[in-house]
XYZ file of C-alpha atoms in Angstrom:
513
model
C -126.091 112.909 -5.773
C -123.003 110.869 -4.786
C -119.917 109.900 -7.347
C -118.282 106.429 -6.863
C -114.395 107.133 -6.675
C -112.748 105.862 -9.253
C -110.242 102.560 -8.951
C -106.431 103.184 -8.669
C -104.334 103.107 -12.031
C -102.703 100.573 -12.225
C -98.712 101.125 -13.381
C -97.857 99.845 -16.295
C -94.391 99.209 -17.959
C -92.568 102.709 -17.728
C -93.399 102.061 -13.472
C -91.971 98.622 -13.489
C -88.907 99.801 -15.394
C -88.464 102.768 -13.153
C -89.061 100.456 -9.944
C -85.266 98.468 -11.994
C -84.091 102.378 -11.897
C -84.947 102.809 -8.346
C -83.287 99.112 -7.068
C -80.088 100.363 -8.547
C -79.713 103.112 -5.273
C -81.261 100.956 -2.555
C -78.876 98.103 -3.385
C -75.674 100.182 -3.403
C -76.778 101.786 -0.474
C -77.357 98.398 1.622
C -74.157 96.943 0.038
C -71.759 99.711 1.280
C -72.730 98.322 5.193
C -70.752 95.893 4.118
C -68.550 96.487 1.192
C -65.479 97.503 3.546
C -65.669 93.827 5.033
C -62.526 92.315 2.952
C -61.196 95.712 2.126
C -59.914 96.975 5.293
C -56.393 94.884 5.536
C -55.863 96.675 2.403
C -56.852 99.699 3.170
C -54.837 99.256 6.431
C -51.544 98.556 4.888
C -51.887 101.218 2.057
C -52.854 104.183 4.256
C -51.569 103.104 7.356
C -54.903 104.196 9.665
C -54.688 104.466 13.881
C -56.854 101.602 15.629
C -59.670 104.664 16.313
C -59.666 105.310 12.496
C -60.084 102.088 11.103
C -62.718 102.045 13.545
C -64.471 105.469 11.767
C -63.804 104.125 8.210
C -65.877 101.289 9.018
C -68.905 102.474 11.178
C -69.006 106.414 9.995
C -71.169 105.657 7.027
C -74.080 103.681 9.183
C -74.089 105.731 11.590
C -74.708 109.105 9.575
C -77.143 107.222 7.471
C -78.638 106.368 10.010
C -78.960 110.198 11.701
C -80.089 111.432 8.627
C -82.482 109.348 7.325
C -85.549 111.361 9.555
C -84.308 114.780 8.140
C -83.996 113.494 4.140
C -87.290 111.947 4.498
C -88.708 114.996 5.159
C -86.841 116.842 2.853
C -88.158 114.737 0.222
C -91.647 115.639 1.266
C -90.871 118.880 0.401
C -88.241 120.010 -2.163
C -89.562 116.740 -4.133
C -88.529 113.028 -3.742
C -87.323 112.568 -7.517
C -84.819 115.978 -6.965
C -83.760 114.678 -3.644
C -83.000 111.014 -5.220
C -81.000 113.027 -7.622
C -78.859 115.211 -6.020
C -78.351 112.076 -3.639
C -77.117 109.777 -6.816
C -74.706 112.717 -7.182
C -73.214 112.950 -3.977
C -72.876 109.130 -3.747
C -71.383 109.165 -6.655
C -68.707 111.708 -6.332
C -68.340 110.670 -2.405
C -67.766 107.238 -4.419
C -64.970 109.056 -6.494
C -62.962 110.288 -3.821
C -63.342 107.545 -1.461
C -61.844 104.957 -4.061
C -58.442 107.611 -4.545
C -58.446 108.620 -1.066
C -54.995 109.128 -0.176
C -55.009 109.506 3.800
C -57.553 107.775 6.579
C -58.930 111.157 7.033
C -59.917 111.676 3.796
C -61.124 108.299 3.502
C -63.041 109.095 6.746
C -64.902 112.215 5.060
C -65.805 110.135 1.676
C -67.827 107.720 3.840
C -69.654 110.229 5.596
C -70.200 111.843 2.375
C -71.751 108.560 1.736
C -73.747 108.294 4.281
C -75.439 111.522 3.441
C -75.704 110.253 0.160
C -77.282 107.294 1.348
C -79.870 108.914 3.725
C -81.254 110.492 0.683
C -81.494 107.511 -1.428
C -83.170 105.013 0.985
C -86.149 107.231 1.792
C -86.333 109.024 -1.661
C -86.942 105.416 -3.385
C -89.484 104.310 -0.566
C -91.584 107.053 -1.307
C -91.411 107.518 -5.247
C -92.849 103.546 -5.074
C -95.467 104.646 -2.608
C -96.210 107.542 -5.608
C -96.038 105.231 -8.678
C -97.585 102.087 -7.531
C -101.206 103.285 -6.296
C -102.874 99.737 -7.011
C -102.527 97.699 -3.301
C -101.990 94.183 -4.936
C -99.064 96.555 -6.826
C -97.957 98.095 -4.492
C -97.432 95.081 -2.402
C -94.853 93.304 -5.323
C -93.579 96.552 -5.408
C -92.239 96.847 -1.734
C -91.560 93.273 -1.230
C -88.780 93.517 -3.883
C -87.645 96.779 -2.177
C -87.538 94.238 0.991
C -85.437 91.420 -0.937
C -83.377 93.733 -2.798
C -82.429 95.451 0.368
C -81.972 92.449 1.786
C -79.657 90.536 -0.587
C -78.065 93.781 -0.799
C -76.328 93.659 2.358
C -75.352 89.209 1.946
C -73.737 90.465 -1.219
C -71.757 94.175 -0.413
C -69.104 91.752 1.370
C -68.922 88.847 -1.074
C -68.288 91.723 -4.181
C -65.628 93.279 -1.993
C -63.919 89.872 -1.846
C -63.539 89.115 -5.370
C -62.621 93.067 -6.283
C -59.740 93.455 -3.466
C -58.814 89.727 -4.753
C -58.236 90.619 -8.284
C -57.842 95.102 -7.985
C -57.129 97.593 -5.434
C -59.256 98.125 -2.780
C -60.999 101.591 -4.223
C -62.700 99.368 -7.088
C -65.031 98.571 -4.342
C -65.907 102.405 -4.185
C -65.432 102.801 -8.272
C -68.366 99.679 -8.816
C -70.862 102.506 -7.736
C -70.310 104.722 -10.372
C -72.054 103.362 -13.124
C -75.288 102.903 -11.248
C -75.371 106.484 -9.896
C -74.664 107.529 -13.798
C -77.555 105.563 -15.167
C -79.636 106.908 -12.342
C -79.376 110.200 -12.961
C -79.668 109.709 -16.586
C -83.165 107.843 -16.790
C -84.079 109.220 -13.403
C -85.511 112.521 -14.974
C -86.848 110.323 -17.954
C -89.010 107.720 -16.006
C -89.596 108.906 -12.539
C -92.295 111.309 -11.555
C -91.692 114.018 -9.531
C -93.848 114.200 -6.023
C -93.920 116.588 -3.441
C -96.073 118.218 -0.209
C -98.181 120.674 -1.718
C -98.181 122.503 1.666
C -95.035 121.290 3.603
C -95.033 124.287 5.802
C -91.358 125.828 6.989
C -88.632 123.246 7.236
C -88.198 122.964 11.259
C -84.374 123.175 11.409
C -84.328 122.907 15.511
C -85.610 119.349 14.722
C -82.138 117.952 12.488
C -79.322 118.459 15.648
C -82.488 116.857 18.013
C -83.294 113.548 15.262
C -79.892 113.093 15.171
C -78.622 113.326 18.811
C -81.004 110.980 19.566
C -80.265 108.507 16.704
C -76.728 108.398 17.141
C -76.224 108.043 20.907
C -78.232 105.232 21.252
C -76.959 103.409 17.942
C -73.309 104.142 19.457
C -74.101 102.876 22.329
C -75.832 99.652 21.728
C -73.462 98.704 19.083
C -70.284 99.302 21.232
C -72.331 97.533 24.001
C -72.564 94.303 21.893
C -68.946 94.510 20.530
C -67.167 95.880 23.959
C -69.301 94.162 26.970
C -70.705 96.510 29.337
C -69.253 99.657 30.067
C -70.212 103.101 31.808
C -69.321 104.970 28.849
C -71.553 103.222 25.917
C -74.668 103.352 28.653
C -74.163 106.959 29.295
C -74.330 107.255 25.539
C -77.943 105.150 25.521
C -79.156 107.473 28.449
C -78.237 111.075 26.436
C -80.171 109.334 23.399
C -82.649 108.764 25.091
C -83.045 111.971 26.789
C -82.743 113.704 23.817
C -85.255 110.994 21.936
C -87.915 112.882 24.385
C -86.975 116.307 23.429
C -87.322 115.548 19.836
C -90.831 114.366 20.048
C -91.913 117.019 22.537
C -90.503 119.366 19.617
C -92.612 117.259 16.951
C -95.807 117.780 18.835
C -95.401 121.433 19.803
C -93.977 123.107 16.307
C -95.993 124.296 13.654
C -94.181 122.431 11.122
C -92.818 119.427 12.273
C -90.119 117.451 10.782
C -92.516 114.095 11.658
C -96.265 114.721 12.066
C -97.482 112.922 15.152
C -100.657 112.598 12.798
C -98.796 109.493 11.096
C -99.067 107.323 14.329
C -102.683 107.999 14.582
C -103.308 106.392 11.262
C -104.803 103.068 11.077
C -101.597 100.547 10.943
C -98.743 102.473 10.917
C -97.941 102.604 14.437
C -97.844 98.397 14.954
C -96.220 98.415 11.793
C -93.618 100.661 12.993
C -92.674 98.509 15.563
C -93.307 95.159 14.206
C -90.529 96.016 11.603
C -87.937 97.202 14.501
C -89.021 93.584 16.263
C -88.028 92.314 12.439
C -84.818 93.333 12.371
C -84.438 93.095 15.728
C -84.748 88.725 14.694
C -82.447 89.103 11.606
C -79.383 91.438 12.816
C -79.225 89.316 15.908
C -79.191 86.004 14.384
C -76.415 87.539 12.047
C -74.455 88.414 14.598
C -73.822 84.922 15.627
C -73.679 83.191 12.056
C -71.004 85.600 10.509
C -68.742 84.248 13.362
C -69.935 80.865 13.478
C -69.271 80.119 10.104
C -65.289 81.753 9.914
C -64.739 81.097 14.063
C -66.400 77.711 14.214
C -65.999 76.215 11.332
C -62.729 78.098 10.486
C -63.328 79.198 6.931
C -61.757 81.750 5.263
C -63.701 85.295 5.062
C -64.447 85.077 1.406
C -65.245 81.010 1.754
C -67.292 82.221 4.763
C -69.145 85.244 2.471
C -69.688 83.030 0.044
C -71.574 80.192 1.723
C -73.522 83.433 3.374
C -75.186 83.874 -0.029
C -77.170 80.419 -0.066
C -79.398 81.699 2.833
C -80.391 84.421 0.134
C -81.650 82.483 -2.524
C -84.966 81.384 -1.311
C -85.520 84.981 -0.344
C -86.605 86.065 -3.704
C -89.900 84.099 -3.010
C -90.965 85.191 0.266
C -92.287 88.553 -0.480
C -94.126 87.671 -3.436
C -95.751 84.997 -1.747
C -97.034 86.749 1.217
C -98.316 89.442 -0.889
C -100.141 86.936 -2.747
C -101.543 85.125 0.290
C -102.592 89.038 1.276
C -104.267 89.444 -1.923
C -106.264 85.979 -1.996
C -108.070 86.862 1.421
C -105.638 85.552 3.969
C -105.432 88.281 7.162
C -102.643 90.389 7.119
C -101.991 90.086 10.947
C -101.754 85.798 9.913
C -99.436 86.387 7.151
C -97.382 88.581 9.246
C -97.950 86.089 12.409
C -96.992 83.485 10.100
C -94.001 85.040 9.459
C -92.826 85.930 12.564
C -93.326 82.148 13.703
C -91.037 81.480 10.652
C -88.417 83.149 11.836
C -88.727 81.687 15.262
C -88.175 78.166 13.819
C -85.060 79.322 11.856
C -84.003 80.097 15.585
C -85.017 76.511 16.985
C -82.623 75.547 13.696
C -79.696 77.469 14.982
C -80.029 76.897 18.854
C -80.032 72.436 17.097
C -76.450 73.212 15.521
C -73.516 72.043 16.963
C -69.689 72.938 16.332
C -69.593 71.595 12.954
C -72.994 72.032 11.310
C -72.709 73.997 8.326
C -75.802 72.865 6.320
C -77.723 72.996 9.534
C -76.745 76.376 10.087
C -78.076 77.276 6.505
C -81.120 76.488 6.661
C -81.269 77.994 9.802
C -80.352 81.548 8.017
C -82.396 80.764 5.078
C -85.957 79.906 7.245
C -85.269 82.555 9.512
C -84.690 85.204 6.335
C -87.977 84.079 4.811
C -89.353 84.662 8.187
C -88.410 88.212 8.189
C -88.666 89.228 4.511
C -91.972 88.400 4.820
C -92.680 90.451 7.433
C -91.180 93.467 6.645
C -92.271 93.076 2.999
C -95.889 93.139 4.647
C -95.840 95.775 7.484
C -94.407 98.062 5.450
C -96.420 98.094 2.879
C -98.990 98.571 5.362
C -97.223 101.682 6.860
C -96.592 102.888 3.341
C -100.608 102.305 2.392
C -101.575 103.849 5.589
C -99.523 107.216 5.084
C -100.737 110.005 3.082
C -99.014 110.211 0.077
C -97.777 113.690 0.330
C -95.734 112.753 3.659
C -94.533 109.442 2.139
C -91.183 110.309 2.805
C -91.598 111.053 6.246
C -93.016 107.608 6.616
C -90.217 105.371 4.770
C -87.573 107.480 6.446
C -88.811 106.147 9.966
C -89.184 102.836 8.881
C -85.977 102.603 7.814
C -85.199 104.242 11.163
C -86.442 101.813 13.010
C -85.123 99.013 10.895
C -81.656 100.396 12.232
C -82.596 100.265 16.479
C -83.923 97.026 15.747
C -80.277 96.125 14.726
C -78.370 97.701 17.240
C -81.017 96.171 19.997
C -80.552 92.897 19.593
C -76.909 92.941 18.456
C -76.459 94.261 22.047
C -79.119 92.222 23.757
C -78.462 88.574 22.226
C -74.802 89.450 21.450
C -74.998 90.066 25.762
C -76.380 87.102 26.039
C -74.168 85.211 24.007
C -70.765 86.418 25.821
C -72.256 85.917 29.114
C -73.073 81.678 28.149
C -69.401 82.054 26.349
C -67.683 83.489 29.197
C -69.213 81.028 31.921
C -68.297 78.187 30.093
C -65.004 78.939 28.836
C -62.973 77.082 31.217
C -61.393 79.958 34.392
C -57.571 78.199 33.768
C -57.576 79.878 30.485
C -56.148 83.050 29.189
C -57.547 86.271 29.855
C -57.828 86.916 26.246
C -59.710 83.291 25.388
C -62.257 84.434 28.242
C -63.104 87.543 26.392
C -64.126 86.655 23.036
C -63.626 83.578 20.230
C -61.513 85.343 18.181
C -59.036 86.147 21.070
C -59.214 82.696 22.019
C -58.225 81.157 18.668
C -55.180 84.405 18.705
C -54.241 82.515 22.037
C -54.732 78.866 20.675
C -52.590 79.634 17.822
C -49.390 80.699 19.648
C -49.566 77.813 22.199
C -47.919 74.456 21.305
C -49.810 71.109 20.400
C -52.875 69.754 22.164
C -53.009 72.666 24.661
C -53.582 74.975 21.953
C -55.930 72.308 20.353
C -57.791 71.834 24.009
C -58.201 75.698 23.879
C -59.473 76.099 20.750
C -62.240 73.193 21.020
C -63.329 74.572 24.858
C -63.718 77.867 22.932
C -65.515 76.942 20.161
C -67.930 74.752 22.151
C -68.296 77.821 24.464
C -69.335 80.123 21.481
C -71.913 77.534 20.220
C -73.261 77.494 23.352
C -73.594 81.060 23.757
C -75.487 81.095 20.212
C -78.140 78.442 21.605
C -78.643 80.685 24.591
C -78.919 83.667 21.897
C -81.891 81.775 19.589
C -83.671 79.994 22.554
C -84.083 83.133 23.627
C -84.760 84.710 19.767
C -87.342 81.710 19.480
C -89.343 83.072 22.672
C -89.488 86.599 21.518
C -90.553 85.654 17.592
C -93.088 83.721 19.248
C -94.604 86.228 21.028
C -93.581 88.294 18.165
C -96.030 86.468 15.786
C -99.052 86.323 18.475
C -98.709 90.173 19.557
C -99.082 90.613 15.219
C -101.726 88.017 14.859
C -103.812 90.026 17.663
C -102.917 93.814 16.881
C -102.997 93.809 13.218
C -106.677 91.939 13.481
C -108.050 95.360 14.213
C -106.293 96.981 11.435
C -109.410 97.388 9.141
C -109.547 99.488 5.729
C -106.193 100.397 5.509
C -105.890 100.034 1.696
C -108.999 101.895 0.886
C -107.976 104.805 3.287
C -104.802 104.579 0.975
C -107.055 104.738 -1.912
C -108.857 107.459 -0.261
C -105.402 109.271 -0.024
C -104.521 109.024 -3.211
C -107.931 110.736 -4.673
C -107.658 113.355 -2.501
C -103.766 114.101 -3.390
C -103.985 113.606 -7.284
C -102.260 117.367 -7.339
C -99.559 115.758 -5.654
């Protein structure tokens, strides 16, 4: 005698309004990588930081996020994702506090680490209580593709909300906005949300936290310094001890009893090219950024908040991209074309950006706006297949290194195109000029400003030209790689057969969970 499992629920309206709930945390979180964009000359001239700690204000809360995120996924897996979302909201939230009436750098310093460990909690927490709720596929699928555009926009809009609050309050309102979210989170949080957990998690492995994050950090140190600073001993020794200490940490997952990642993920149908088809992902969109942030203030010398501003026009077509690959998903079309599809998306929105020239604006945005369809579709789609292929109980574990490998993707190919870049803008900068003009735009421009009539004119022109060319070289060589991108997807995710229904299969098994 056999029994026929029985179709997934599918959520209803108390899920849909708890997925609203749950995009109140994710788009805080991805704002505050860029809310600080138009506050620090505030911040700089109220508490009076060193050069080294504007430097922490700014980058402490990504990179603690981004150590953390393995160890809070896990967490989540097993003192419960809805607690862990909650006692996240409330460290945000009071890291918010005391970061908006910080009175000293160092304090300042501490509140946005606070936030980052706030933050580490949220992003994985959220992942995994939609992987919970939303057990239908075709669901599940709308479900994570507005966790990919919300994300998304989030980080487009962090600087253009900073703008207008440092414009018309002090700089701490841009801590203070995330109060009221955090509130309303942990209010309805316990009302809508359902609690989920490993039923056997097994002792937390505490050797594995110091090893996740020394080899998280390092290497996001290193590459980011490596794209910002040029090439230096320091920043590569950093990569190397990463690295190393990358190989320790999975040599500790596969020997202990309990570890904090279970190798058996990466054996499960999908997640593995998922994995790194997301990393190539943002690997596309953080590089391309890279460029057009600078392109649009440097090149076509607009003011920060003009510059912001225009940034959020790329955004508006992304609403649509998620929900229509999931659709094409659910009508038949092969996942590895959609994906393929969108990888070869994103390549043309780098042909667009290697066509501009020094004064191209609308060129240039529709250049960010195919290339962020491009992505948003692909991430939307891989993973949800990572998600779908995970078991439930170790959800967690799964978003957290996603969202891992979302941020090496970043760091990668800010230091690999951003390379590229400087080495085209240093070789055709002209030799005559400045030492300062051969080392970056923005010192050029310093240099162009404080020389006299055309010379400083000249400068400024060779320099800009020099920068746009640097920015071809960049997508040419973004175009190759999203190329081979989309046929590497097209060919790997062909044999990626069943995925849903071992989800389904999952779910059954877990309904304790």
């Amino acid at each position: 005698m056999t029994t026929t499992p029985h179709p997934p629920a599918r959520a209803g309206r108390r899920e849909w309004t708890a997925l609203g709930v749950l995009m109140l945390p994710l788009l805080l979180v991805s704002m505050d990588v860029s809310v600080l964009y138009f506050a620090i000359p505030a911040i700089s001239a109220d508490l009076e930081p060193s050069a080294t700690e504007q430097l922490w204000i700014f980058d402490i809360y990504g990179f603690v996020l981004a150590g953390l995120l393995m160890t809070m996924g896990s967490l989540g897996d097993r003192i419960g994702r809805r607690r862990l979302l909650l006692i996240g909201a409330a460290a945000f939230g009071t890291a918010s506090l005391l970061a908006a009436y910080a009175n000293s750098a160092e304090t300042l310093i501490a509140a946005r680490a606070l936030l980052g460990i706030g933050g580490a909690t949220l992003m994985p927490s959220t992942m995994a209580l939609v992987r919970t709720m939303f057990t239908d596929p075709g669901q599940r699928a709308k479900a994570i593709g507005l966790w990919s555009g919300v994300m998304t926009a989030g980080i487009a809009l962090g600087s253009v909300l900073s703008g207008v609050l440092v414009e018309h309050f002090w700089w701490g309102s841009v801590f203070l906005v995330n109060l009221p979210a955090m509130v309303m989170l942990l209010v309805l949080g316990p009302l809508l949300l359902p609690e989920s957990r490993n039923p056997h998690p097994g002792r937390f492995d505490w050797l594995s936290v110091p090893l996740s994050m020394a080899a998280v950090l390092p290497v996001i140190y290193g590459l980011k310094e490596l794209a910002s600073e040029g090439w230096n001993v320091r920043y590569a020794l950093a990569v190397s001890a990463g690295l190393l200490f990358a190989a320790l940490f999975v040599h500790r997952q596969r020997t202990a009893a309990s570890p904090l990642i279970a190798p058996e993920l990466f054996r499960r149908p999908g997640f593995s090219p998922a994995l790194v088809l997301n990393l190539v992902a943002a690997f596309g969109m953080m590089g391309s950024a890279y460029f057009t942030t600078q392109y649009i203030q440097s090149v076509l010398d607009k003011s920060p908040l003009e510059a912001a501003l225009w940034s959020l026009l790329p955004s508006v077509p992304i609403g649509l991209a998620a929900p229509v690959s999931a659709q094409l998903v659910q009508r038949g079309v092969p996942r590895g074309h959609v994906v393929g599809g969108g990888f070869a998306v994103t390549a043309c929105g780098y042909v667009l950006l290697a066509l501009t020239g020094t004064d191209s604006l609308w060129l240039l945005l529709a250049a960010c706006a195919v290339l962020a369809c491009g992505v948003v579709t692909v991430m939307s789609l891989v993973v949800d297949l990572a998600m779908s292929a995970a078991p439930v109980e170790k959800a967690g574990a799964a978003s957290s290194l996603m969202e891992t490998g979302t941020e090496f993707g970043g760091a990668l190919s800010m230091a690999f195109l951003g390379s590229i870049g400087t080495a085209v803008y240093r070789h055709e900068i002209p030799a005559s000029a400045p030492t300062a003009a051969q080392e970056t735009l923005g010192g050029a421009l310093a240099v162009a400003g404080r020389m006299p009539g055309r010379a400083g004119d000249a400068l400024a022109t060779a320099a800009r030209e020099a920068f746009t060319s640097g920015m071809h070289a960049a997508a040419v060589t973004g175009t190759v790689l999203m190329a081979v991108a989309a046929a590497a997807a097209a060919v790997t995710l062909r044999r990626v057969r069943g995925t849903e229904d071992a989800g389904r299969a999952d779910q059954l098994s877990s309904s304790g969970v």
